[in-house]
Coordinates of C-alpha atoms in Angstrom, one line a residue:
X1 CA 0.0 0.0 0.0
X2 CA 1.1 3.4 -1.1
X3 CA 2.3 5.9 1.9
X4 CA -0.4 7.8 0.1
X5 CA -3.7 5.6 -0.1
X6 CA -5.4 5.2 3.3
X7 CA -7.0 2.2 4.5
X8 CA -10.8 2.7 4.3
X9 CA -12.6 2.5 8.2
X10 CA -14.8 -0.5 8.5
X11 CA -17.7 0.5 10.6
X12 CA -19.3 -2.7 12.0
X13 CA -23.3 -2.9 11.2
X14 CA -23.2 -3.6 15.3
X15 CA -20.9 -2.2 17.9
X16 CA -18.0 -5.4 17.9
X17 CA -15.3 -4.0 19.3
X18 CA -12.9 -7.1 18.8
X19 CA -13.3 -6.5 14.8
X20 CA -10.0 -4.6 14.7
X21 CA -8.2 -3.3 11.8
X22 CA -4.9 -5.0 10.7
X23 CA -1.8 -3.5 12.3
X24 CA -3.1 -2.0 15.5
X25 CA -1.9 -2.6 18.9
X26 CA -4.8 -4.3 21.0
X27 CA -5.2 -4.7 24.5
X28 CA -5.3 -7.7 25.5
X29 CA -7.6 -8.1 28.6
X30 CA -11.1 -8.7 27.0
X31 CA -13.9 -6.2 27.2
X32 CA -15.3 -6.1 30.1
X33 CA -18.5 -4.5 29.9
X34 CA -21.7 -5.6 27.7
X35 CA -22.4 -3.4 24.6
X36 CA -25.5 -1.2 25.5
X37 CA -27.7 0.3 22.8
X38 CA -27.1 4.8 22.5
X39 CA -28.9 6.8 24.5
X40 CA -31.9 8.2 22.1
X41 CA -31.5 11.6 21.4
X42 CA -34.4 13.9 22.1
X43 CA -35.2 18.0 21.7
X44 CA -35.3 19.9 24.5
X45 CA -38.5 20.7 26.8
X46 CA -40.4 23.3 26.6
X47 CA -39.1 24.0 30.0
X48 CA -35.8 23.8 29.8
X49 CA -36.7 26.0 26.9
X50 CA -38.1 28.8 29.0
X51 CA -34.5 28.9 31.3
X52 CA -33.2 30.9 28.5
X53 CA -30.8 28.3 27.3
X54 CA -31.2 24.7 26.1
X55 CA -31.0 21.2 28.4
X56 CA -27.7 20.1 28.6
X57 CA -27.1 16.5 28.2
X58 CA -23.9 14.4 28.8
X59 CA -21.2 14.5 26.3
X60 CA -20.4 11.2 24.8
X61 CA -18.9 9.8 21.7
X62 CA -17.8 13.6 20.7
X63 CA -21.4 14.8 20.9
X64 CA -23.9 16.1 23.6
X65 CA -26.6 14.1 24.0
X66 CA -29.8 14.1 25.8
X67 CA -32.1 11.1 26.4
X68 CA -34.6 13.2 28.1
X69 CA -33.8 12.0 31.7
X70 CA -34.4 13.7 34.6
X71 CA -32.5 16.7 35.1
X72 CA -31.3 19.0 38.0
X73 CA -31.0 23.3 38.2
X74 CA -27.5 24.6 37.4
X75 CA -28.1 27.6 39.7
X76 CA -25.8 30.9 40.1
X77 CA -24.3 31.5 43.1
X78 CA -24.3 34.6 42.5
X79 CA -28.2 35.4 42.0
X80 CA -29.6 32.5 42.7
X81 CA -31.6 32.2 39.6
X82 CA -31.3 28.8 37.2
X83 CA -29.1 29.3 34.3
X84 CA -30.1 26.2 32.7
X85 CA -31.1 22.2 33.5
X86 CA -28.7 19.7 33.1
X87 CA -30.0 16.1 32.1
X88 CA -28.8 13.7 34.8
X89 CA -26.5 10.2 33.6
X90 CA -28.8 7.4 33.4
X91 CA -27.4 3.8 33.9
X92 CA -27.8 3.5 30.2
X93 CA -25.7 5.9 29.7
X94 CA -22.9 5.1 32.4
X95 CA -23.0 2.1 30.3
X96 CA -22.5 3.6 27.1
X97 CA -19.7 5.5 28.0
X98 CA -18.0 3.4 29.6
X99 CA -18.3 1.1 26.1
X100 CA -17.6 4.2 24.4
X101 CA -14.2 5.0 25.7
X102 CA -13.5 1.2 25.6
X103 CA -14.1 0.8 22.2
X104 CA -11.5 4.2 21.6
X105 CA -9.1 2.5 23.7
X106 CA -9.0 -1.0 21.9
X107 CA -10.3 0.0 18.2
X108 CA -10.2 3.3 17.5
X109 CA -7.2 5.7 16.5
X110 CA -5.6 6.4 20.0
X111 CA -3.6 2.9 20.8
X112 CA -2.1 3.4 17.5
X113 CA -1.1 7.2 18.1
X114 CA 2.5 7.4 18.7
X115 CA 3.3 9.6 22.4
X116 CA 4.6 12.3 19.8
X117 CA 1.3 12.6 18.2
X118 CA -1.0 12.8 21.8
X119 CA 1.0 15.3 23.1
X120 CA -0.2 17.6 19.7
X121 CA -3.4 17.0 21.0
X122 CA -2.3 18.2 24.5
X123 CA -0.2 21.4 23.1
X124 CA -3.9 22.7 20.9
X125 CA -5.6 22.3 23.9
X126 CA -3.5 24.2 26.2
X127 CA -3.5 26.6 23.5
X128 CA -7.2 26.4 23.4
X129 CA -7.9 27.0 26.7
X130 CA -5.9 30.4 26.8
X131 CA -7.8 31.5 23.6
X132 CA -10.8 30.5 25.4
X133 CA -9.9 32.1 28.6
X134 CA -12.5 34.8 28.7
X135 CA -15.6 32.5 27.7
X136 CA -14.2 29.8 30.3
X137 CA -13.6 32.1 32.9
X138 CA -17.1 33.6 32.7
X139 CA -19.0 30.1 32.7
X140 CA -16.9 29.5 35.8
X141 CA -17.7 32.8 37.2
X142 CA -21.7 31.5 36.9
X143 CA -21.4 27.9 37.6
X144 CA -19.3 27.9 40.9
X145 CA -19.2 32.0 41.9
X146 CA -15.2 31.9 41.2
X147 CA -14.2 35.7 40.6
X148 CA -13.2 36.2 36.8
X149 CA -9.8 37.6 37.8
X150 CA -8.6 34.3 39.8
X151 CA -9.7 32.2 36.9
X152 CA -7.8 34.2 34.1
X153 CA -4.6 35.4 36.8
X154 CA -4.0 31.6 38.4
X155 CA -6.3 28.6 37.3
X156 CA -6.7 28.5 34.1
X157 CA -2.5 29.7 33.2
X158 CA -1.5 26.7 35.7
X159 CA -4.2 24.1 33.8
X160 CA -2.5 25.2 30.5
X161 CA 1.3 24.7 31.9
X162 CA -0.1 21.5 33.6
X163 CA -1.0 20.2 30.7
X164 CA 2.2 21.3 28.0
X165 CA 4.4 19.9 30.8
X166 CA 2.6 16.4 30.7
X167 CA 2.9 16.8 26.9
X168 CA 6.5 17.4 26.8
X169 CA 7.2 14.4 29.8
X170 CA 4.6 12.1 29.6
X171 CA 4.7 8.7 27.6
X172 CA 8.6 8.6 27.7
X173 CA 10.5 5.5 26.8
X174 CA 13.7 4.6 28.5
X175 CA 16.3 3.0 26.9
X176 CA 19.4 0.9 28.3
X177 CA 22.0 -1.1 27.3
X178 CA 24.8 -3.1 28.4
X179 CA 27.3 -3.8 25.9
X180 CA 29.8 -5.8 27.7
X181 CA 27.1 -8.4 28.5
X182 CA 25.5 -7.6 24.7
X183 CA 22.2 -6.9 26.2
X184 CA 19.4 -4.5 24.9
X185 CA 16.4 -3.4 27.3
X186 CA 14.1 -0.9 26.7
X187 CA 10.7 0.1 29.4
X188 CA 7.9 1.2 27.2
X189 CA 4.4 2.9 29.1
X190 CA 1.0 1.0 28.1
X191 CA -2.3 2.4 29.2
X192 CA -4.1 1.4 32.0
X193 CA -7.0 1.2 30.2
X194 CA -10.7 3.5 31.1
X195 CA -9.9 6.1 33.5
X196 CA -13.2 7.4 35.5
X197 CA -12.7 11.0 36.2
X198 CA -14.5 12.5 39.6
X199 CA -13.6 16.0 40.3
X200 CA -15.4 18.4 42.6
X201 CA -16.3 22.0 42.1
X202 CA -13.2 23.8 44.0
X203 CA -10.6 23.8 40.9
X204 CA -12.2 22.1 38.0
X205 CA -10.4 24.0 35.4
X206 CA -6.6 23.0 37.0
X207 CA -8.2 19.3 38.2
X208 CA -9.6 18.3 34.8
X209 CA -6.5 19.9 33.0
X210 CA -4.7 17.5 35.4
X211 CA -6.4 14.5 35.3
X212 CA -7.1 14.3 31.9
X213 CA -3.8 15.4 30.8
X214 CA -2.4 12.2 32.5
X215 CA -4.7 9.8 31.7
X216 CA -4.1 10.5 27.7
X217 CA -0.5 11.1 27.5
X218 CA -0.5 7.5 29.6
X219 CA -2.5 6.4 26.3
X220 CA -6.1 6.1 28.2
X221 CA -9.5 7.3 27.4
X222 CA -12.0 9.2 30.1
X223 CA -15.2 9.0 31.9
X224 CA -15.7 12.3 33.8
X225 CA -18.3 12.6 36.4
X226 CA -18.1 16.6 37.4
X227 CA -19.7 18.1 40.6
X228 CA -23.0 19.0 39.7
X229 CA -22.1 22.8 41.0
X230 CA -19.9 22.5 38.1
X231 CA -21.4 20.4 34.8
X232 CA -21.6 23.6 32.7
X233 CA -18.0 24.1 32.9
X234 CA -16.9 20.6 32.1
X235 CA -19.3 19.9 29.5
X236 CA -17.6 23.5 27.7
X237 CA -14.1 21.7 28.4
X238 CA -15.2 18.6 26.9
X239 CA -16.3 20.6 23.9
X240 CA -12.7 22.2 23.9
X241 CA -10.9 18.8 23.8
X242 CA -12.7 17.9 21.0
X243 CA -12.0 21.1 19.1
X244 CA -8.4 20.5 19.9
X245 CA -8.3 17.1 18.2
X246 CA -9.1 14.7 21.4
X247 CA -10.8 11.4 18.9
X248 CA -14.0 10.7 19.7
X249 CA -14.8 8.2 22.6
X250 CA -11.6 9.2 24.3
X251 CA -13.3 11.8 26.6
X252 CA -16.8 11.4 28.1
X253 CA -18.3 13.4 30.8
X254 CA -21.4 12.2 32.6
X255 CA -23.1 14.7 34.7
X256 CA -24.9 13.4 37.9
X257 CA -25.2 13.7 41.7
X258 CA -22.9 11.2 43.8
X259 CA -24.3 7.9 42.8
X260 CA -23.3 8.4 39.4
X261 CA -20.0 8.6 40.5
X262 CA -20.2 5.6 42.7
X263 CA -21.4 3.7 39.7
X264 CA -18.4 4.5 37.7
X265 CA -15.9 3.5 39.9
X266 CA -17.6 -0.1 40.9
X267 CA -18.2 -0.1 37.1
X268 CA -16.6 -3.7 35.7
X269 CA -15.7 -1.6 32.3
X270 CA -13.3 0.8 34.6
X271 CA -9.9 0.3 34.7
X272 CA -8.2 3.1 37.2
X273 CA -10.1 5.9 38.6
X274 CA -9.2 9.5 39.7
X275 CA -10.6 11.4 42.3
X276 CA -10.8 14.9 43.9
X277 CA -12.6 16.0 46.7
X278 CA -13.3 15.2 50.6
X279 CA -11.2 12.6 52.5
X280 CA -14.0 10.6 53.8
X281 CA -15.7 10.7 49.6
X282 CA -12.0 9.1 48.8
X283 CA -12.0 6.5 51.5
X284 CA -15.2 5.1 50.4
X285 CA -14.1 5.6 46.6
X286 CA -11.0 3.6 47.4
X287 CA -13.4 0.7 49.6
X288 CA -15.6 -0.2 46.6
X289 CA -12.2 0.3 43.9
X290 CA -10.5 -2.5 45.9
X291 CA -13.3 -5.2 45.5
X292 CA -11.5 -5.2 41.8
X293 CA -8.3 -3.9 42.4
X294 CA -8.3 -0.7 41.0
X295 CA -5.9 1.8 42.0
X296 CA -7.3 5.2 43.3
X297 CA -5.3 8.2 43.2
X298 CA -7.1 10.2 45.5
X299 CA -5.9 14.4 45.6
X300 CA -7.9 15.7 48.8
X301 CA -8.2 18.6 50.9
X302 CA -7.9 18.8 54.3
X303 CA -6.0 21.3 56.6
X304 CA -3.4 23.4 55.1
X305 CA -1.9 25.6 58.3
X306 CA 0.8 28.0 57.9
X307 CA 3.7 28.2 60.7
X308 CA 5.2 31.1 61.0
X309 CA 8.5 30.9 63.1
X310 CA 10.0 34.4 65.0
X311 CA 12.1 35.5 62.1
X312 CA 9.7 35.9 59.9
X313 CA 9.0 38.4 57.4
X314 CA 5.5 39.3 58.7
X315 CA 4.3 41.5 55.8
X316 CA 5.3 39.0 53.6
X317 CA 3.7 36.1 55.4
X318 CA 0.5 37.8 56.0
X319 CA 0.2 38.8 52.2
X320 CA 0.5 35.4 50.9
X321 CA -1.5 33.7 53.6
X322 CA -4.3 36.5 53.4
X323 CA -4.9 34.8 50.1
X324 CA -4.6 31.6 50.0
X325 CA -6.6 31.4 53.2
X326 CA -9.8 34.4 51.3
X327 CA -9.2 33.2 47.1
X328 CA -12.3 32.1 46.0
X329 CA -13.9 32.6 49.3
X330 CA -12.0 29.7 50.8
X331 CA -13.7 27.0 49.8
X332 CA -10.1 25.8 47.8
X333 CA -9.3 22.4 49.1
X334 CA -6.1 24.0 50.1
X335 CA -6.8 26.8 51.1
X336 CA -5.1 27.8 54.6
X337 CA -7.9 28.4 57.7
X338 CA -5.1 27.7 60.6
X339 CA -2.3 29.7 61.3
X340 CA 0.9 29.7 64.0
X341 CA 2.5 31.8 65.3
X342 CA 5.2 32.9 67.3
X343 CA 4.5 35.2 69.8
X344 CA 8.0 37.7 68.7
X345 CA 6.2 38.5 65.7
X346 CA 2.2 37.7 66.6
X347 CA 1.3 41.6 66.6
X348 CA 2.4 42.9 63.8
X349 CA 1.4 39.6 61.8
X350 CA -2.2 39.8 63.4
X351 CA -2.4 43.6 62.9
X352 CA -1.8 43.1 58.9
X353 CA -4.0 40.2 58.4
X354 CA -6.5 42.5 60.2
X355 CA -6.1 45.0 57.5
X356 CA -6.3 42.7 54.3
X357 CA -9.0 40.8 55.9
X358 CA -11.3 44.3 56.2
X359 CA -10.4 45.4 52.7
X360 CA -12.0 42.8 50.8
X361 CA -15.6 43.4 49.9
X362 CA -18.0 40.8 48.7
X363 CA -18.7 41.4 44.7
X364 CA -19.9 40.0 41.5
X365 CA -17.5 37.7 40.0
X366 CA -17.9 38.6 36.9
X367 CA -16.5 41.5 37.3
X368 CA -12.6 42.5 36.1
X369 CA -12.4 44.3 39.9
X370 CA -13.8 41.3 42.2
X371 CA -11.8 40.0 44.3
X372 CA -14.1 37.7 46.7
X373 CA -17.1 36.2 45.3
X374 CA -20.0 34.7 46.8
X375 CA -19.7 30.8 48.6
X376 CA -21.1 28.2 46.4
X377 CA -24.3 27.9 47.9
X378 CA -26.9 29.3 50.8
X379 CA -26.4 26.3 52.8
X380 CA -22.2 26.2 52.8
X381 CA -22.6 30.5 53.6
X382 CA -24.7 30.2 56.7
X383 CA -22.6 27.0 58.0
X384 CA -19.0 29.8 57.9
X385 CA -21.5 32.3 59.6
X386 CA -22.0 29.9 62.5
X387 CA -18.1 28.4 62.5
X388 CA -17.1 32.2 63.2
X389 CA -19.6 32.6 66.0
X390 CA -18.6 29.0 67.3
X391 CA -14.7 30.6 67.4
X392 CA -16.0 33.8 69.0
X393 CA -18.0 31.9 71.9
X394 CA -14.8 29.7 72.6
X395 CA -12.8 33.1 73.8
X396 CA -11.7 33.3 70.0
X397 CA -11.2 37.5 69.4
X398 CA -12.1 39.2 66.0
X399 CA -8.7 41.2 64.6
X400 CA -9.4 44.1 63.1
X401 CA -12.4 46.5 62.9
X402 CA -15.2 44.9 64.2
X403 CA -18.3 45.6 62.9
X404 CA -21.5 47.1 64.8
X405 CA -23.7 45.2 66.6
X406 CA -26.2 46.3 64.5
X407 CA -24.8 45.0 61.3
X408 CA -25.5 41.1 59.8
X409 CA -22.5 39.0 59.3
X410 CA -23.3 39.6 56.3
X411 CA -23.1 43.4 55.9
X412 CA -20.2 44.6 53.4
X413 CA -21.7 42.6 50.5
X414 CA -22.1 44.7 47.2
X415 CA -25.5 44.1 46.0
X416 CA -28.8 42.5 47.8
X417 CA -28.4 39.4 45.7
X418 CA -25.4 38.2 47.2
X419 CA -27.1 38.8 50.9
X420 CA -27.6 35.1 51.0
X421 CA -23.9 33.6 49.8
X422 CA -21.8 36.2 50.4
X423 CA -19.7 36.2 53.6
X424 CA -17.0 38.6 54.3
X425 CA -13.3 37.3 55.6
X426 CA -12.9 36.8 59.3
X427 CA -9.7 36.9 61.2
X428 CA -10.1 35.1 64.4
X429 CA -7.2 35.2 67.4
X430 CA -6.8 32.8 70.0
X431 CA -10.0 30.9 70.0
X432 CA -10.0 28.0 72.3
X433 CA -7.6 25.2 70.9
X434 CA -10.2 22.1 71.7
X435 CA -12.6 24.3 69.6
X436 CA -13.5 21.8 66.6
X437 CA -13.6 25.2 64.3
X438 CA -9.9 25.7 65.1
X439 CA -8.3 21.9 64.6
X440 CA -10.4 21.0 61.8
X441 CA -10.6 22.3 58.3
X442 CA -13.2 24.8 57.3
X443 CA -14.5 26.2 54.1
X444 CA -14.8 29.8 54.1
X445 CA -12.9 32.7 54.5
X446 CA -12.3 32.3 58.3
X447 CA -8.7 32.4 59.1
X448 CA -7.8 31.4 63.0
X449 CA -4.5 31.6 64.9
X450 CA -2.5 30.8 67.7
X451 CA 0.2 31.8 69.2
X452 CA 2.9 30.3 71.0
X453 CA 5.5 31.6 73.4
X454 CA 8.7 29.8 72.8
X455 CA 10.0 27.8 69.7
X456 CA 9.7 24.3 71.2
X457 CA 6.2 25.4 71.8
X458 CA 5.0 25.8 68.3
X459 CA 7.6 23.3 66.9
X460 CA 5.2 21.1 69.5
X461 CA 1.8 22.5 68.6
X462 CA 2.6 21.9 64.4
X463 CA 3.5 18.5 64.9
X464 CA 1.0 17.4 66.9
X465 CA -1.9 19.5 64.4
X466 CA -0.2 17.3 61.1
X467 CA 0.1 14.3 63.0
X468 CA -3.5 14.2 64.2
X469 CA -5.2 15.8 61.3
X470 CA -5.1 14.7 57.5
X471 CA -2.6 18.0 56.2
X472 CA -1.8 17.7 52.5
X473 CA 0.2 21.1 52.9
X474 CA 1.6 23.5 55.3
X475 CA 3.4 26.3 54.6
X476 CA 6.5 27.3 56.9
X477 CA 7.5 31.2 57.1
X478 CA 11.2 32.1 58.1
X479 CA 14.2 33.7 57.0
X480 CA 16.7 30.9 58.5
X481 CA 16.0 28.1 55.3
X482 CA 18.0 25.7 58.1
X483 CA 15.3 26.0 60.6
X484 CA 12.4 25.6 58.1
X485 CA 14.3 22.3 56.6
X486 CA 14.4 21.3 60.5
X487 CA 10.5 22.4 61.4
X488 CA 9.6 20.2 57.4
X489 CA 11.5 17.4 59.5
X490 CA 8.9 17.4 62.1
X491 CA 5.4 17.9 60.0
X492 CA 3.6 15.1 58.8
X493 CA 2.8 16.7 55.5
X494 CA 2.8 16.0 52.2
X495 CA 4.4 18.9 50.7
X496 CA 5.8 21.3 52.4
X497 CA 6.3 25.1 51.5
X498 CA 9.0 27.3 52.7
X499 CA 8.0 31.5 52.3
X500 CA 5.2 30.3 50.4
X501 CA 1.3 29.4 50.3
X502 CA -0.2 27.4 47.1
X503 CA -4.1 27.1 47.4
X504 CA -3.7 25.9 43.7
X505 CA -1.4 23.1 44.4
X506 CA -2.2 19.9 42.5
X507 CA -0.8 16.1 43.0
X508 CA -2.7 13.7 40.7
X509 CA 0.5 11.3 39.6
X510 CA 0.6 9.6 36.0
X511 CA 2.5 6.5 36.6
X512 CA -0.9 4.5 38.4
X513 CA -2.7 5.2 35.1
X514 CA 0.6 3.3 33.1
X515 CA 1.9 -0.5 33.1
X516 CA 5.1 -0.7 32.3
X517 CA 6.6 -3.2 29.4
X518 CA 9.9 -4.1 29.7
X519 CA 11.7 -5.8 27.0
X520 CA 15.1 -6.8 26.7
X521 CA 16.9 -8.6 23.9
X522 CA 20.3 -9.9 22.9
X523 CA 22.3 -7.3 21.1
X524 CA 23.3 -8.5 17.3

């Protein structure tokens, strides 16, 4: 055959996907999930007409599809009012997905792609999602209340990087040979096979960007089960991959409420699955995985303190902890809500947090100036109203100007609408340590401290905090880089930051969602 003629596609009358075409690389483990008949395709309601924008449906096979399934309100935070309805994934269509992206994986044009030509598919849509940054960072801006300017300033530029550097290091083959012993070996990555996807609402931009970036550059195809606070957003990314030149069936996306999710991962037809959110939602994803022996890689929140030892720059320190502990209202899994101190350089620390803290005002986030947007829903906003009078009745003191007793928690919003989700950052000092506001995480913009006299004190108090409480980061703050390698020595953290606070940090590791091959052979 000609380098020029092409090998015409055979499309089965009936779904078969063991009829392969000659010269492809097949996996071997058989298909593990029956072949379900597609989801009909129906029009819109006439009530999901009258939202002002059409039903969305779940994005599968390259197209958004709607089988006319119940659906649930994608609501703005912002002013409460239903943006559109989203059609819920049925167990049909779990099914059909899940045959969807296996049929990609064992029959369509990804296994054959070389790691050279997936990682073109990664660099257009890293490019894509910084031409699309504006229309992204809007839909965020409505579907989760994240402020326009964090999207476009810190999300969505680390989801692009994220997702060139997997390009550029991802599916890597490593060569070795001995010569003496006239020995070739060579460890070449093969996919895992179906990845399920479950991210929540915090970052979806960076964790999709993430996630999926691995899973293909490992070879895999994707079954994505967003946070229903977040559908509208994924379902636009979805569309983006497929813009960028992402084959059909290699990324699916399912919208749904928790069950759906649980479905995928104790789903036969699901090879490895990827999660993000709460610990206890990853211990239970990680109970029903093992029944099969999938492996879970798990990125969670939990809490992210900040020590601050007595050499400290304090104006520094309060700057960057100020926002990572207020950016996008501190719901960020990683956000910081704890902070110690030492007491040489407590007042000036506390009076500056003070200050940043009473600066922000509660605004729309879709507009260029906000810098603090509403919490995702009523129900999360009243639950930070009561943590910060829980810290207050356990001897916890407000810094900074307190407001008058005449005024709601509630009362430097900027419009009427946000009276319901919008809560304004709190800076809370020396609230009773047993308090379960102070050693547990929280999600809002409530930022607590302590302060301790001497440095065996607070070297003390921050390992006991990451050895009893689940800490994925903690930020150290001192001048002397030998003291914060010595305090690092003592947390039981997973990454620790010296002069610096990340609410945006990301772990999701590749190598779970690869087998490795290794061949060796004698050398001629």
């Amino acid at each position: 055959m000609s380098p020029s003629t092409k090998r015409p596609r055979k499309e089965p009358s009936a779904p078969k996907p063991h009829d392969l075409k000659p010269g492809v690389a097949v996996r071997r483990a058989p298909l593990q999930c029956p072949v379900p008949e597609a989801p009909v395709v129906v029009e819109p309601s006439s009530a999901s007409r009258a939202l002002g924008e059409r039903r969305k449906g779940c994005w599968i096979d390259g197209t958004e599809r709607d089988a006319g399934h119940a659906g649930f309100p994608a609501t703005c935070p912002t002013t409460g009012k239903v943006l559109t309805e989203v059609a819920e994934a049925s167990d049909a269509e779990i099914d059909h997905a899940v045959f969807v992206a296996r049929r990609a994986l064992e029959c369509g044009a990804w296994p054959g792609m070389t790691p050279s030509r997936r990682a073109q598919c990664l660099f257009r849509f890293a490019s894509l999602l910084e031409l699309r940054a504006g229309e992204l960072a809007r839909i965020e801006a409505q579907d989760t209340g994240r402020p326009v300017t964090q999207t476009l300033n810190h999300e969505l530029p680390r989801a692009a990087a994220v997702v060139r550097q997997l390009a550029r290091s991802g599916g890597a083959t490593v060569h070795s040979s001995d010569a003496g012993r006239g020995v070739w070996s060579t460890v070449r990555p093969r996919p895992r096979g179906v990845v399920a996807v479950i991210v929540s609402w915090q970052s979806v931009l960076l964790d999709l960007a993430s996630a999926w970036g691995s899973a293909w550059m490992t070879g895999c195809t994707v079954v994505t089960k967003p946070a229903p606070e977040a559908s509208l957003l994924a379902l636009r990314l979805a569309a983006v991959a497929a813009e960028a030149g992402v084959p059909d069936g290699v990324l699916n996306v399912l919208p749904g409420p928790a069950e759906c999710g649980q479905k995928l991962v104790e789903h036969a037809g699901v090879d490895a699955v990827v999660f993000t959110g709460r610990p206890n939602t990853a211990m239970q994803a990680r109970a029903a995985a093992a029944v099969s022996g999938k492996p879970v890689i798990a990125d969670v929140g939990g809490l992210c303190p900040a020590v601050v030892l007595d050499d400290a720059e304090t104006d520094r320190a309060a700057d960057a902890i100020a926002a990572a502990s207020f950016a996008f209202a501190g719901q960020l899994r990683r956000a910081v809500s704890r902070v110690l101190v030492s007491a040489a350089v407590a007042e000036p620390l506390l009076l500056r947090l003070g200050e940043l803290a009473d600066a922000y005002t509660v605004g729309n986030p879709a507009e260029t100036g906000c810098r603090l947007g509403p919490m995702i829903d009523a129900a999360r906003a009243e639950h930070a109203r009561w943590i910060t009078q829980r810290c207050l009745g356990h001897g916890g003191r407000r810094v900074g100007p307190a407001p008058r007793e005449d005024d709601p928690p509630n009362a430097r919003v900027a419009a009427d609408a946000l009276r319901d989700t919008g809560v304004h950052p709190v800076v809370i000092d020396s609230a009773d340590r047993t308090c379960p506001a102070v050693c547990r995480p929280i999600v809002g913009p409530i930022l607590t401290l302590t302060v301790h006299d001497t440095a065996a004190d607070l070297a003390a108090a921050a390992q006991a905090l990451t050895s009893e409480q689940l800490c994925p980061s903690v930020s150290v703050w001192t001048r002397d880089l030998g003291a914060g390698h010595r305090m690092a020595d003592l947390l039981e953290a997973d990454h620790v930051l010296l002069n610096a606070a990340d609410p945006y940090d990301t772990d999701i590791d590749a190598t779970p969602l690869q087998r490795s091959q290794r061949l060796s052979a004698l050398l001629p």
